[in-house]
Amino acid sequence: MEKNTSLFRKKSVDQILKDAHSRDGGLAKILGVRDLVSLGIAAIVGAGIFSTIGLASYNGGPAVSLLFIFTAVACVFTALSYAQFASTVPVSGSAYTYAYVAFGELFAWIIGWALILEYAVSNMVVAISWSEYFVSMLKGFGITLPGWLTMNPVAATEAFQKLQTSGIDSLTTYERIAAAAFESAPKLGDIPIILNLPAGLITLLVTALVYIGIRESRTASNIMVVLKVGVVLLVIFAGAFYVKPENWSPFAPNGMKGVLSGVAAVFFAFIGFDSISTTAEECKDPQRDMPKAMIYCLIICTVLYVLITLVLTGMVNYKELKVSDPLAFVFQKNGLDFMAGVISVSSVIAITSALLVYQLGQPRIWMTMSRDGLLWKRFSKIHPKYQTPSFATIITGLVVGIPALFFRMDFFVDLTSVGTFFAFILVCGGVLYLDHTGISERSKFRVPYINGKFLVGFGLLSAVAGIAFYGQNVLAEWHLLTAGEIFEHKFLTIVFWITWAVLSVMSFKYNFSLLPVMGILTNLYLMTELGASNWLIFVVWLAIGLIIYFSYGYRKSKLAGEES
């Protein structure tokens, strides 16, 4: 048998479906539309609505409610592309599997490796965030955990050093707690024992639940989502009685720039609908149910986000919303401490359900990569009793739980998004490939076709004209930058415009569908908002992944032994 040595060797849809159906000891098929919508809401309505919504409102004022609608429309382009792939290739693996069909093995590996980073890092953030809410909730019940058990050692050490050099008056409230934790911590020799125990424990408990089975995970997720949505509706309806319309004026106090400064935070509040696609193999009818679930999720979450933003900015002045727990804060501000307490408890539930969904998704990506020979065989081992990817689930728990014990949240936050945008762009591009090669003909769901032959190029010319006539400040900023600064801070912006130009030509030549093209451009534009340091870490992560691929996956890939 001749070796297939191509880095871009592809799997056909028939081949993927045949492999999935012929496999013994598969995953339990029990999920319907309602379960998928529940899992999607669990992932989307997590830490975002309970924290980042405050900062976005502080920057943009009440007009941020419109930003949620704009961002949801942007997400719809990507969600439709995911839905088409999910109906065409209804197996686990999400964007990794889709890239294998559209772009070949090397791109599939890069996406799979990027998704591992996205899911693991986002869960570390969620676990650390959960710990903060949990500790705060316990204080509300009069229970105070020792500081050295709820703090990361880096923050405690830095706060203690600042105390020594600058005095207690220079410390913020958080830094004082951190310094006190350092001083009171028991020592192992000269090393203080400081760790974020709640973050580690919740990761352990959620991993155990995911290990036991999809049925138990589904039940737990459904219960938490009902509670979570119930509380969000309670906030909306109860808060409506305390809205002061004068707080909505001015509607956009900082103009469009203020509103758009929240784009990144608002977009991250929607990330999660893609995690539904990792459970495709556990669906009763993925080709029918996946597309419906993704669209339903986005509609439901957008309505909730818009209403809750209007209520928050109506109850208090937008300038007061720069807090980590805005939902509880607005009720405390209005003297409703009981409601604030209910929200604190519900936020713990909300973040737990988000943790559950991401912890469910990551092992299934590893499992799929292992089945293809790109990772070690143990990652695809299915537990005979629980019908879950057992080894991959345990490793996921360790990869998330150990860093959550010791690292600080801001180290991880923006890094979450790099892999996500990367995956979203390739999925949207993959739909253009499906259309171009005719594979779309067999898709049970297709992205609505709008011919982009002239529209993509017309949009580019309109954007260039708009900047030339109305973007003098932007052009002046570019003139002040050196070549090195342009490369460091504006490189992705240059890539964005080049990509738009290339897509304009290709759309004219091949009659590309407009919506996937808009998905590519929207995600690429949002990528330009991320800092250069995040991309540097991503490149390092990618280099590690490529070393693993060329030392193991490239040789062991199932496609390597097939005829070219």
GROMACS .gro file of N, CA and C in nm, residues 363-466:
model
  312
  363PRO      N    1  -1.281   1.673   2.600
  363PRO     CA    2  -1.242   1.531   2.582
  363PRO      C    3  -1.288   1.474   2.448
  364ARG      N    4  -1.402   1.524   2.397
  364ARG     CA    5  -1.455   1.471   2.272
  364ARG      C    6  -1.372   1.516   2.152
  365ILE      N    7  -1.307   1.630   2.162
  365ILE     CA    8  -1.216   1.674   2.056
  365ILE      C    9  -1.090   1.588   2.060
  366TRP      N   10  -1.035   1.567   2.180
  366TRP     CA   11  -0.919   1.480   2.195
  366TRP      C   12  -0.950   1.338   2.144
  367MET      N   13  -1.069   1.289   2.179
  367MET     CA   14  -1.111   1.155   2.138
  367MET      C   15  -1.112   1.143   1.986
  368THR      N   16  -1.167   1.244   1.918
  368THR     CA   17  -1.176   1.240   1.773
  368THR      C   18  -1.038   1.246   1.709
  369MET      N   19  -0.950   1.330   1.762
  369MET     CA   20  -0.812   1.339   1.709
  369MET      C   21  -0.739   1.206   1.728
  370SER      N   22  -0.766   1.140   1.841
  370SER     CA   23  -0.703   1.011   1.870
  370SER      C   24  -0.752   0.903   1.773
  371ARG      N   25  -0.882   0.904   1.743
  371ARG     CA   26  -0.939   0.808   1.649
  371ARG      C   27  -0.873   0.819   1.511
  372ASP      N   28  -0.833   0.940   1.475
  372ASP     CA   29  -0.769   0.962   1.345
  372ASP      C   30  -0.620   0.931   1.347
  373GLY      N   31  -0.569   0.890   1.466
  373GLY     CA   32  -0.429   0.853   1.476
  373GLY      C   33  -0.336   0.970   1.508
  374LEU      N   34  -0.391   1.090   1.527
  374LEU     CA   35  -0.307   1.208   1.550
  374LEU      C   36  -0.266   1.223   1.696
  375LEU      N   37  -0.340   1.160   1.787
  375LEU     CA   38  -0.302   1.155   1.930
  375LEU      C   39  -0.298   1.009   1.972
  376TRP      N   40  -0.238   0.982   2.089
  376TRP     CA   41  -0.222   0.847   2.138
  376TRP      C   42  -0.357   0.778   2.156
  377LYS      N   43  -0.359   0.645   2.135
  377LYS     CA   44  -0.483   0.569   2.132
  377LYS      C   45  -0.566   0.579   2.260
  378ARG      N   46  -0.499   0.598   2.374
  378ARG     CA   47  -0.572   0.601   2.501
  378ARG      C   48  -0.675   0.713   2.506
  379PHE      N   49  -0.652   0.821   2.430
  379PHE     CA   50  -0.745   0.934   2.431
  379PHE      C   51  -0.880   0.899   2.369
  380SER      N   52  -0.886   0.793   2.289
  380SER     CA   53  -1.013   0.754   2.227
  380SER      C   54  -1.080   0.637   2.299
  381LYS      N   55  -1.025   0.599   2.413
  381LYS     CA   56  -1.083   0.488   2.489
  381LYS      C   57  -1.219   0.527   2.548
  382ILE      N   58  -1.322   0.445   2.519
  382ILE     CA   59  -1.457   0.470   2.571
  382ILE      C   60  -1.482   0.379   2.690
  383HIS      N   61  -1.532   0.437   2.800
  383HIS     CA   62  -1.559   0.357   2.920
  383HIS      C   63  -1.673   0.259   2.890
  384PRO      N   64  -1.654   0.129   2.918
  384PRO     CA   65  -1.756   0.029   2.882
  384PRO      C   66  -1.890   0.049   2.953
  385LYS      N   67  -1.887   0.103   3.075
  385LYS     CA   68  -2.011   0.121   3.151
  385LYS      C   69  -2.072   0.259   3.126
  386TYR      N   70  -1.990   0.364   3.134
  386TYR     CA   71  -2.043   0.501   3.129
  386TYR      C   72  -2.056   0.555   2.987
  387GLN      N   73  -1.992   0.489   2.890
  387GLN     CA   74  -1.996   0.530   2.748
  387GLN      C   75  -1.950   0.675   2.730
  388THR      N   76  -1.841   0.709   2.796
  388THR     CA   77  -1.778   0.842   2.782
  388THR      C   78  -1.629   0.822   2.753
  389PRO      N   79  -1.564   0.920   2.691
  389PRO     CA   80  -1.419   0.909   2.669
  389PRO      C   81  -1.344   0.926   2.802
  390SER      N   82  -1.321   0.816   2.871
  390SER     CA   83  -1.279   0.819   3.012
  390SER      C   84  -1.140   0.880   3.032
  391PHE      N   85  -1.038   0.829   2.962
  391PHE     CA   86  -0.902   0.879   2.982
  391PHE      C   87  -0.892   1.027   2.945
  392ALA      N   88  -0.953   1.065   2.830
  392ALA     CA   89  -0.949   1.205   2.785
  392ALA      C   90  -1.017   1.297   2.887
  393THR      N   91  -1.123   1.248   2.950
  393THR     CA   92  -1.194   1.329   3.051
  393THR      C   93  -1.107   1.352   3.174
  394ILE      N   94  -1.037   1.248   3.219
  394ILE     CA   95  -0.947   1.262   3.335
  394ILE      C   96  -0.835   1.361   3.305
  395ILE      N   97  -0.773   1.348   3.188
  395ILE     CA   98  -0.664   1.440   3.150
  395ILE      C   99  -0.715   1.584   3.143
  396THR      N  100  -0.837   1.602   3.088
  396THR     CA  101  -0.898   1.736   3.082
  396THR      C  102  -0.911   1.795   3.222
  397GLY      N  103  -0.957   1.713   3.316
  397GLY     CA  104  -0.970   1.760   3.455
  397GLY      C  105  -0.838   1.807   3.512
  398LEU      N  106  -0.730   1.732   3.485
  398LEU     CA  107  -0.598   1.768   3.536
  398LEU      C  108  -0.544   1.894   3.468
  399VAL      N  109  -0.563   1.901   3.335
  399VAL     CA  110  -0.510   2.015   3.259
  399VAL      C  111  -0.577   2.146   3.301
  400VAL      N  112  -0.706   2.138   3.336
  400VAL     CA  113  -0.780   2.258   3.379
  400VAL      C  114  -0.761   2.284   3.529
  401GLY      N  115  -0.774   2.179   3.609
  401GLY     CA  116  -0.778   2.195   3.754
  401GLY      C  117  -0.648   2.241   3.816
  402ILE      N  118  -0.534   2.187   3.771
  402ILE     CA  119  -0.405   2.221   3.833
  402ILE      C  120  -0.368   2.368   3.810
  403PRO      N  121  -0.373   2.420   3.685
  403PRO     CA  122  -0.345   2.563   3.668
  403PRO      C  123  -0.444   2.653   3.743
  404ALA      N  124  -0.572   2.611   3.751
  404ALA     CA  125  -0.673   2.692   3.821
  404ALA      C  126  -0.640   2.708   3.969
  405LEU      N  127  -0.569   2.611   4.024
  405LEU     CA  128  -0.528   2.618   4.165
  405LEU      C  129  -0.425   2.728   4.190
  406PHE      N  130  -0.339   2.752   4.091
  406PHE     CA  131  -0.219   2.833   4.118
  406PHE      C  132  -0.203   2.960   4.034
  407PHE      N  133  -0.276   2.973   3.923
  407PHE     CA  134  -0.253   3.087   3.835
  407PHE      C  135  -0.360   3.195   3.853
  408ARG      N  136  -0.330   3.315   3.805
  408ARG     CA  137  -0.425   3.426   3.816
  408ARG      C  138  -0.508   3.435   3.688
  409MET      N  139  -0.629   3.489   3.701
  409MET     CA  140  -0.723   3.488   3.590
  409MET      C  141  -0.676   3.573   3.472
  410ASP      N  142  -0.619   3.691   3.497
  410ASP     CA  143  -0.585   3.780   3.386
  410ASP      C  144  -0.477   3.721   3.296
  411PHE      N  145  -0.407   3.619   3.343
  411PHE     CA  146  -0.308   3.550   3.259
  411PHE      C  147  -0.378   3.476   3.144
  412PHE      N  148  -0.503   3.434   3.170
  412PHE     CA  149  -0.573   3.348   3.074
  412PHE      C  150  -0.678   3.418   2.988
  413VAL      N  151  -0.736   3.530   3.041
  413VAL     CA  152  -0.863   3.580   2.986
  413VAL      C  153  -0.862   3.599   2.835
  414ASP      N  154  -0.774   3.688   2.782
  414ASP     CA  155  -0.780   3.718   2.639
  414ASP      C  156  -0.735   3.601   2.552
  415LEU      N  157  -0.651   3.515   2.610
  415LEU     CA  158  -0.599   3.401   2.535
  415LEU      C  159  -0.711   3.307   2.492
  416THR      N  160  -0.822   3.307   2.569
  416THR     CA  161  -0.937   3.222   2.538
  416THR      C  162  -0.986   3.244   2.396
  417SER      N  163  -0.979   3.368   2.350
  417SER     CA  164  -1.045   3.406   2.226
  417SER      C  165  -0.964   3.376   2.101
  418VAL      N  166  -0.832   3.365   2.115
  418VAL     CA  167  -0.746   3.350   1.998
  418VAL      C  168  -0.783   3.223   1.921
  419GLY      N  169  -0.787   3.110   1.990
  419GLY     CA  170  -0.822   2.984   1.925
  419GLY      C  171  -0.964   2.985   1.871
  420THR      N  172  -1.055   3.055   1.941
  420THR     CA  173  -1.195   3.060   1.899
  420THR      C  174  -1.210   3.129   1.765
  421PHE      N  175  -1.154   3.249   1.752
  421PHE     CA  176  -1.165   3.322   1.626
  421PHE      C  177  -1.101   3.244   1.511
  422PHE      N  178  -0.988   3.182   1.540
  422PHE     CA  179  -0.917   3.103   1.440
  422PHE      C  180  -1.007   2.991   1.387
  423ALA      N  181  -1.073   2.922   1.480
  423ALA     CA  182  -1.164   2.812   1.442
  423ALA      C  183  -1.284   2.865   1.364
  424PHE      N  184  -1.341   2.976   1.410
  424PHE     CA  185  -1.460   3.032   1.345
  424PHE      C  186  -1.431   3.068   1.199
  425ILE      N  187  -1.314   3.129   1.175
  425ILE     CA  188  -1.278   3.172   1.040
  425ILE      C  189  -1.264   3.050   0.948
  426LEU      N  190  -1.199   2.943   0.996
  426LEU     CA  191  -1.181   2.825   0.912
  426LEU      C  192  -1.314   2.755   0.884
  427VAL      N  193  -1.407   2.756   0.981
  427VAL     CA  194  -1.537   2.693   0.957
  427VAL      C  195  -1.615   2.771   0.851
  428CYS      N  196  -1.614   2.905   0.861
  428CYS     CA  197  -1.681   2.986   0.757
  428CYS      C  198  -1.617   2.965   0.621
  429GLY      N  199  -1.483   2.960   0.617
  429GLY     CA  200  -1.412   2.934   0.492
  429GLY      C  201  -1.441   2.795   0.440
  430GLY      N  202  -1.458   2.700   0.532
  430GLY     CA  203  -1.488   2.562   0.493
  430GLY      C  204  -1.620   2.549   0.420
  431VAL      N  205  -1.719   2.632   0.456
  431VAL     CA  206  -1.848   2.628   0.387
  431VAL      C  207  -1.832   2.673   0.242
  432LEU      N  208  -1.746   2.772   0.219
  432LEU     CA  209  -1.718   2.815   0.081
  432LEU      C  210  -1.658   2.699   0.001
  433TYR      N  211  -1.573   2.619   0.069
  433TYR     CA  212  -1.514   2.501   0.003
  433TYR      C  213  -1.622   2.397  -0.029
  434LEU      N  214  -1.713   2.373   0.068
  434LEU     CA  215  -1.821   2.276   0.045
  434LEU      C  216  -1.906   2.318  -0.075
  435ASP      N  217  -1.934   2.448  -0.084
  435ASP     CA  218  -2.014   2.498  -0.197
  435ASP      C  219  -1.939   2.482  -0.329
  436HIS      N  220  -1.811   2.517  -0.326
  436HIS     CA  221  -1.731   2.517  -0.449
  436HIS      C  222  -1.712   2.376  -0.505
  437THR      N  223  -1.699   2.276  -0.414
  437THR     CA  224  -1.674   2.138  -0.458
  437THR      C  225  -1.801   2.058  -0.479
  438GLY      N  226  -1.917   2.117  -0.442
  438GLY     CA  227  -2.044   2.047  -0.461
  438GLY      C  228  -2.084   1.957  -0.346
  439ILE      N  229  -2.000   1.950  -0.240
  439ILE     CA  230  -2.035   1.867  -0.123
  439ILE      C  231  -2.162   1.919  -0.056
  440SER      N  232  -2.186   2.050  -0.067
  440SER     CA  233  -2.304   2.111  -0.004
  440SER      C  234  -2.435   2.049  -0.052
  441GLU      N  235  -2.432   1.986  -0.172
  441GLU     CA  236  -2.554   1.926  -0.225
  441GLU      C  237  -2.611   1.819  -0.131
  442ARG      N  238  -2.526   1.757  -0.052
  442ARG     CA  239  -2.572   1.650   0.037
  442ARG      C  240  -2.600   1.701   0.179
  443SER      N  241  -2.582   1.830   0.203
  443SER     CA  242  -2.607   1.887   0.336
  443SER      C  243  -2.757   1.897   0.361
  444LYS      N  244  -2.802   1.849   0.477
  444LYS     CA  245  -2.944   1.857   0.509
  444LYS      C  246  -2.983   1.998   0.551
  445PHE      N  247  -2.883   2.078   0.593
  445PHE     CA  248  -2.906   2.220   0.620
  445PHE      C  249  -2.798   2.298   0.546
  446ARG      N  250  -2.838   2.406   0.479
  446ARG     CA  251  -2.740   2.487   0.407
  446ARG      C  252  -2.752   2.634   0.447
  447VAL      N  253  -2.640   2.702   0.452
  447VAL     CA  254  -2.641   2.846   0.477
  447VAL      C  255  -2.720   2.912   0.365
  448PRO      N  256  -2.821   2.996   0.398
  448PRO     CA  257  -2.898   3.062   0.292
  448PRO      C  258  -2.806   3.132   0.191
  449TYR      N  259  -2.828   3.107   0.065
  449TYR     CA  260  -2.735   3.157  -0.038
  449TYR      C  261  -2.775   3.297  -0.084
  450ILE      N  262  -2.682   3.389  -0.069
  450ILE     CA  263  -2.694   3.523  -0.127
  450ILE      C  264  -2.567   3.542  -0.210
  451ASN      N  265  -2.583   3.565  -0.339
  451ASN     CA  266  -2.467   3.576  -0.429
  451ASN      C  267  -2.382   3.698  -0.393
  452GLY      N  268  -2.254   3.672  -0.357
  452GLY     CA  269  -2.164   3.781  -0.318
  452GLY      C  270  -2.077   3.831  -0.432
  453LYS      N  271  -2.112   3.795  -0.555
  453LYS     CA  272  -2.029   3.827  -0.672
  453LYS      C  273  -1.987   3.976  -0.675
  454PHE      N  274  -2.087   4.064  -0.657
  454PHE     CA  275  -2.058   4.208  -0.660
  454PHE      C  276  -2.060   4.270  -0.520
  455LEU      N  277  -2.137   4.209  -0.429
  455LEU     CA  278  -2.159   4.270  -0.297
  455LEU      C  279  -2.032   4.279  -0.213
  456VAL      N  280  -1.946   4.175  -0.216
  456VAL     CA  281  -1.824   4.174  -0.134
  456VAL      C  282  -1.731   4.287  -0.178
  457GLY      N  283  -1.710   4.299  -0.310
  457GLY     CA  284  -1.624   4.405  -0.363
  457GLY      C  285  -1.683   4.543  -0.340
  458PHE      N  286  -1.816   4.556  -0.357
  458PHE     CA  287  -1.882   4.685  -0.334
  458PHE      C  288  -1.866   4.727  -0.187
  459GLY      N  289  -1.877   4.629  -0.096
  459GLY     CA  290  -1.858   4.659   0.046
  459GLY      C  291  -1.718   4.709   0.075
  460LEU      N  292  -1.619   4.647   0.010
  460LEU     CA  293  -1.479   4.690   0.028
  460LEU      C  294  -1.458   4.834  -0.020
  461LEU      N  295  -1.508   4.865  -0.139
  461LEU     CA  296  -1.493   5.000  -0.194
  461LEU      C  297  -1.564   5.103  -0.106
  462SER      N  298  -1.681   5.065  -0.053
  462SER     CA  299  -1.755   5.156   0.036
  462SER      C  300  -1.678   5.181   0.165
  463ALA      N  301  -1.617   5.076   0.220
  463ALA     CA  302  -1.540   5.090   0.344
  463ALA      C  303  -1.417   5.178   0.323
  464VAL      N  304  -1.348   5.158   0.210
  464VAL     CA  305  -1.229   5.240   0.179
  464VAL      C  306  -1.269   5.387   0.161
  465ALA      N  307  -1.380   5.409   0.089
  465ALA     CA  308  -1.429   5.546   0.069
  465ALA      C  309  -1.468   5.610   0.201
  466GLY      N  310  -1.532   5.533   0.290
  466GLY     CA  311  -1.572   5.584   0.420
  466GLY      C  312  -1.453   5.629   0.503
   0.00000   0.00000   0.00000
